Short mmCIF file of C-alpha atoms in Angstrom, two decimals:
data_model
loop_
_atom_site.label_atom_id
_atom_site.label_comp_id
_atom_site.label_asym_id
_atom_site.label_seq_id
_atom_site.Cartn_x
_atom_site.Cartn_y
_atom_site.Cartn_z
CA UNK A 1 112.06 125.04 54.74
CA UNK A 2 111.49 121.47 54.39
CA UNK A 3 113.70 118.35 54.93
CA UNK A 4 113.08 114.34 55.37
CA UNK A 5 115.61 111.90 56.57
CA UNK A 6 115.81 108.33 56.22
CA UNK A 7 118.65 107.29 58.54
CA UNK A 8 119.22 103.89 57.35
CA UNK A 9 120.24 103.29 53.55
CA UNK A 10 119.24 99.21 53.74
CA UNK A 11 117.43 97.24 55.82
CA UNK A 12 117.56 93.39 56.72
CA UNK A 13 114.72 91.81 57.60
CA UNK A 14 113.94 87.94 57.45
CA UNK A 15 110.60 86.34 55.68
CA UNK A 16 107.59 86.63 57.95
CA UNK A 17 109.44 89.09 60.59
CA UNK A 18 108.07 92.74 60.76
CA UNK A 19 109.54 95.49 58.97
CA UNK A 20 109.92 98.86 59.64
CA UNK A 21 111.61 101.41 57.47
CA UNK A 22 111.85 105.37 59.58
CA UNK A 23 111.52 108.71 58.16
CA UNK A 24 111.52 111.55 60.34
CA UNK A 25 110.95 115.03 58.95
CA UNK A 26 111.28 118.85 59.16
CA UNK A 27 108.75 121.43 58.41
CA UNK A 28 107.61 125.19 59.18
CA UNK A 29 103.71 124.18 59.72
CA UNK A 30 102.33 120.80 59.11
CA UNK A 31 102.96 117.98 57.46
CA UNK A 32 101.88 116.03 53.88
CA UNK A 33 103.93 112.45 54.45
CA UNK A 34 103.99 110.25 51.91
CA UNK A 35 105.49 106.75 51.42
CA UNK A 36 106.72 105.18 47.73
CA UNK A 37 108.21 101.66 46.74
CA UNK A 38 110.50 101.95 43.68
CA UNK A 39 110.65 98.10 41.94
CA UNK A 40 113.85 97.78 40.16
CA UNK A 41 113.68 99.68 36.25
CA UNK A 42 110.45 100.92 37.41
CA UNK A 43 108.79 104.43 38.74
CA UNK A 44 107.80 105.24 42.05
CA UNK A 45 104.62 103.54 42.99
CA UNK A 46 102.71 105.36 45.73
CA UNK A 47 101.71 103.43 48.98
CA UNK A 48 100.30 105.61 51.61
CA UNK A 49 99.63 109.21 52.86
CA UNK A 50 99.46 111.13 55.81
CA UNK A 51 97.22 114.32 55.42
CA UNK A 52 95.55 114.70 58.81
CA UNK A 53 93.25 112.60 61.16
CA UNK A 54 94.07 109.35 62.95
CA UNK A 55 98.10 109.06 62.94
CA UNK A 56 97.80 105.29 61.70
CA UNK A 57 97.61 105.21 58.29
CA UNK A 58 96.97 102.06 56.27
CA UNK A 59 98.06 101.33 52.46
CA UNK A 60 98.78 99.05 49.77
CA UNK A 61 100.41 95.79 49.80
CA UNK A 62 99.39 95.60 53.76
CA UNK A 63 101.56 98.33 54.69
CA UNK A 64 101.03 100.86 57.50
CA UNK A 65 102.73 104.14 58.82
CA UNK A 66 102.33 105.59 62.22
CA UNK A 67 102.58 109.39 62.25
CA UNK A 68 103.91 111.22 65.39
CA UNK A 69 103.99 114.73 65.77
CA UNK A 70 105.96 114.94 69.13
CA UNK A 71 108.81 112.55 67.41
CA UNK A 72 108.06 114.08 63.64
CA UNK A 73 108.43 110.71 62.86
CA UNK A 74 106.45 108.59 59.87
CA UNK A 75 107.75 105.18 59.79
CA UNK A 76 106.47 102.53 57.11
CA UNK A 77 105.51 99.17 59.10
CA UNK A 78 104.52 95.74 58.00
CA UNK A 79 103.48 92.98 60.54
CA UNK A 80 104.99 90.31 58.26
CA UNK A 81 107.38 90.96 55.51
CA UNK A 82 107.35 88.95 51.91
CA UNK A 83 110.24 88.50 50.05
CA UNK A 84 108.36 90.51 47.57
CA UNK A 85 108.74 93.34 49.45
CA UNK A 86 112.21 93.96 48.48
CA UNK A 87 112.76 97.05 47.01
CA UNK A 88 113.49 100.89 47.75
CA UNK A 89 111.63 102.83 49.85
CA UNK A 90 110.89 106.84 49.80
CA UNK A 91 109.56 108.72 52.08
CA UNK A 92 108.29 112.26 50.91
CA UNK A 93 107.42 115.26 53.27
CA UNK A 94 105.73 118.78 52.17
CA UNK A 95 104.67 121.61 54.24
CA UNK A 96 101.15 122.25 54.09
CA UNK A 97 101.29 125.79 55.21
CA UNK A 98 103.98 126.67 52.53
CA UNK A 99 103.42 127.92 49.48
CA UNK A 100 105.01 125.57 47.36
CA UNK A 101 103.65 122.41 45.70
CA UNK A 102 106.97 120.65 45.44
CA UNK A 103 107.74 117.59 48.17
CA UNK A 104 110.93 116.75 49.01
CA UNK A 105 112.13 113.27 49.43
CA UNK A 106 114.56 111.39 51.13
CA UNK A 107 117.12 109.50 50.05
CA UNK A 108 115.25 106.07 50.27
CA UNK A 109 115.98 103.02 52.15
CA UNK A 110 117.02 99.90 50.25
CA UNK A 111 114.52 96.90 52.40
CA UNK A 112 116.03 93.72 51.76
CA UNK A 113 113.91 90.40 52.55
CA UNK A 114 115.95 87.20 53.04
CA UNK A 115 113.78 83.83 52.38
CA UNK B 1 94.05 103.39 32.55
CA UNK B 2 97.03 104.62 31.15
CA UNK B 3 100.03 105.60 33.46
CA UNK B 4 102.58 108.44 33.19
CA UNK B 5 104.87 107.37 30.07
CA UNK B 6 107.85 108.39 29.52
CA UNK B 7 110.03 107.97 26.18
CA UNK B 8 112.65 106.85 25.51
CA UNK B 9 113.53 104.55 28.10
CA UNK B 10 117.23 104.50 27.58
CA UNK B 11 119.28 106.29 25.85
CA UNK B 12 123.17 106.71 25.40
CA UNK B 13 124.78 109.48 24.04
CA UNK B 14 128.42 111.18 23.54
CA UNK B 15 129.62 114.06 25.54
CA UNK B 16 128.42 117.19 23.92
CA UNK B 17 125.42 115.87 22.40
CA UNK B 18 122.08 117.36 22.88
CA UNK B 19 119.24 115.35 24.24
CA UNK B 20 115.16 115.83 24.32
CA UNK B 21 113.20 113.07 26.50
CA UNK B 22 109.62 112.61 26.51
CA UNK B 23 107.20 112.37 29.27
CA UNK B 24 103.26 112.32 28.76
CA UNK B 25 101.60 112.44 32.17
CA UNK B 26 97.84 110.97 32.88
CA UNK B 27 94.84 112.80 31.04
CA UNK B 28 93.63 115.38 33.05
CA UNK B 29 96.65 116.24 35.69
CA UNK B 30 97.45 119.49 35.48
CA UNK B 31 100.72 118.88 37.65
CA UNK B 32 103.79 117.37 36.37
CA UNK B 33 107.43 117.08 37.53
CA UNK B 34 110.82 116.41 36.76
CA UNK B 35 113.37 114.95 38.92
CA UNK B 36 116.99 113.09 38.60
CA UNK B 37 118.19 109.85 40.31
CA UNK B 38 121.46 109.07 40.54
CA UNK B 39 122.79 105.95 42.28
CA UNK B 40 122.57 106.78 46.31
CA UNK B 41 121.21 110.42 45.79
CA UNK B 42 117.66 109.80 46.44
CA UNK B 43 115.86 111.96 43.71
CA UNK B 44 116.70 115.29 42.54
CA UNK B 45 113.99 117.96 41.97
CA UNK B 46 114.33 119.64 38.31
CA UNK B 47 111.58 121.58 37.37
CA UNK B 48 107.14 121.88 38.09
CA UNK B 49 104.72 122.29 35.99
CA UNK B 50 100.74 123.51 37.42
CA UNK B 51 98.18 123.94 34.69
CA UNK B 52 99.60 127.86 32.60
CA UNK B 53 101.37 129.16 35.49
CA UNK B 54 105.06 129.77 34.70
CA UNK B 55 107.11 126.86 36.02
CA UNK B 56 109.10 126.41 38.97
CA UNK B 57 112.68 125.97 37.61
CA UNK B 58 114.38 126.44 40.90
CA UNK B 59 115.70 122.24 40.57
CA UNK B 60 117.30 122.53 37.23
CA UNK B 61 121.25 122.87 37.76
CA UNK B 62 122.17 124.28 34.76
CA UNK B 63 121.55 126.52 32.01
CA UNK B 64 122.00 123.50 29.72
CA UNK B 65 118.96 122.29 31.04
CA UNK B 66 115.27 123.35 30.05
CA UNK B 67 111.95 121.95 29.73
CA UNK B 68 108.51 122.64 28.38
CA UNK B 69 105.10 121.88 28.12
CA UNK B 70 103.00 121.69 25.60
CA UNK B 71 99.25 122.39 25.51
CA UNK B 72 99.06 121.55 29.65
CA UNK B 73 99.85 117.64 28.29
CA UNK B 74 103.04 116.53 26.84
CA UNK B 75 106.27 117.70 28.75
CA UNK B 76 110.11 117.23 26.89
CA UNK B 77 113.37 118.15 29.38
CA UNK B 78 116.01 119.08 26.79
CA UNK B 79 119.75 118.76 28.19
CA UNK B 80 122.22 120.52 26.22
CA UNK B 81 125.63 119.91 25.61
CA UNK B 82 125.61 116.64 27.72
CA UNK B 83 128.32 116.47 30.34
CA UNK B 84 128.99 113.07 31.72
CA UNK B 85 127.46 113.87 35.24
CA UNK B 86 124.18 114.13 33.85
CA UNK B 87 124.03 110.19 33.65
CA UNK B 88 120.94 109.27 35.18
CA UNK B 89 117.55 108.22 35.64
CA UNK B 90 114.93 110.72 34.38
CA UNK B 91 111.83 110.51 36.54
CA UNK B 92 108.27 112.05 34.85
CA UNK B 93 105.27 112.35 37.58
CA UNK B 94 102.17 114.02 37.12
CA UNK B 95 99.39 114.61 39.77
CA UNK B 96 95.52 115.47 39.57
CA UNK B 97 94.84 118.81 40.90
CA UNK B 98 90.93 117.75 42.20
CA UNK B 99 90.26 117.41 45.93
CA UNK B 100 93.60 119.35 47.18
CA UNK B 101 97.41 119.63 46.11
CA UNK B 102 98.17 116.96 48.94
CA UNK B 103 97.17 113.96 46.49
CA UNK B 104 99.96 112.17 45.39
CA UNK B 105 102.04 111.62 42.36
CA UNK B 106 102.39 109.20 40.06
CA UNK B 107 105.44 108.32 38.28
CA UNK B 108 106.63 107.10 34.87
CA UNK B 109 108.93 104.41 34.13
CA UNK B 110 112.04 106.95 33.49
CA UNK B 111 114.64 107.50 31.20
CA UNK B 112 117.84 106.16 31.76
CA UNK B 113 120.70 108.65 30.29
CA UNK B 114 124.13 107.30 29.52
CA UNK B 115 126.55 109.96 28.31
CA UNK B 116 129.95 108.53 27.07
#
């Protein structure tokens, strides 16, 4: 079986702070992470991936996810956060090992920037 | 190029009424999905598509609802007998097979169902 969590429904972060947004997850053998943005009235837009190799991953829109295997943890990072940036936030997990192509996401964060 | 489309993009609807929406992934991904947002419930697995295996329906939480595809391209979710709790967004996403099923998906626009 496979679960994600995202324990915080919004976040508050001013203009120019960092941001981080956590996932942690739950699988049988190893991990496919994955990170969306959802705009308002739009899709999912994918930002970054974790398949295997270094555990710092780096995406679009200057965002970055650190991936740690003792914590199963994959929390989205940005060194400075735009107003821009506002939106909600998915994180996806799917077991490698399984047999089934189907991720399963969490309930997403809602990351709000204040000017 | 083209996204994931996805048709129509809203559409309200009485309580009883049967509804077909549209979702035509990108050219050449033999993967496509179905899933269901609703307002704080993250999104909702329906039903997966891979190339002319028989789909995985295991998401779909009714009989009312089905879904096909059509020649590996063009996918249509029908929901019968609409019940107000299937107000929500409709979310279409397709993915390339090539290079490993860990690439990821991209999503259309969605369909936002109102049923009166």
């Amino acid at each position: 079986a496979q679960s994600v969590a995202q324990p915080e429904d919004q976040v508050n972060v001013a203009e120019g702070n960092p941001l981080t947004v956590k996932c942690t997850y739950s699988v049988s053998g190893n991990p496919y992470l994955f990170w969306y943005v959802q705009y308002p009235n739009r899709g999912l837009q994918f930002l970054l991936k974790y398949i295997t190799g270094d555990n710092l991953v780096k995406g679009s829109y200057g965002f970055e996810a650190e991936f740690n295997k003792s914590q199963t943890s994959f929390h989205l990072k940005k060194p400075s956060a735009l107003v821009s940036d506002s939106a909600l936030y998915f994180c996806a997990v799917r077991d490698a090992s399984g047999g089934s192509y189907i991720p399963t996401f969490g309930r997403g964060t809602s990351l709000i920037v204040h000017p | 190029g083209a996204g994931v489309s996805q048709s129509p993009s809203n559409k309200v609807t009485e309580k009883g009424k049967d509804v077909e929406l549209r979702c035509d992934p990108i050219s050449g991904h033999t993967a496509l999905y179905w899933y269901r947002q609703s307002l704080g419930q993250g999104l909702e697995f329906l039903i997966y598509f891979q190339g002319n295996s028989a789909p995985d329906k295991s998401g779909l939480p009714s009989d009312r609802f089905s879904a096909e595809r059509t020649g590996g391209s063009v996918s249509t979710l029908t929901i019968q007998r609409t019940q107000q709790e299937d107000s929500a967004v409709y979310l279409c996403a397709s993915r390339p097979s090539g290079g490993g099923s860990y690439n990821e998906q991209f999503f259309g626009p969605g369909t936002r169902l109102t049923v009166l």
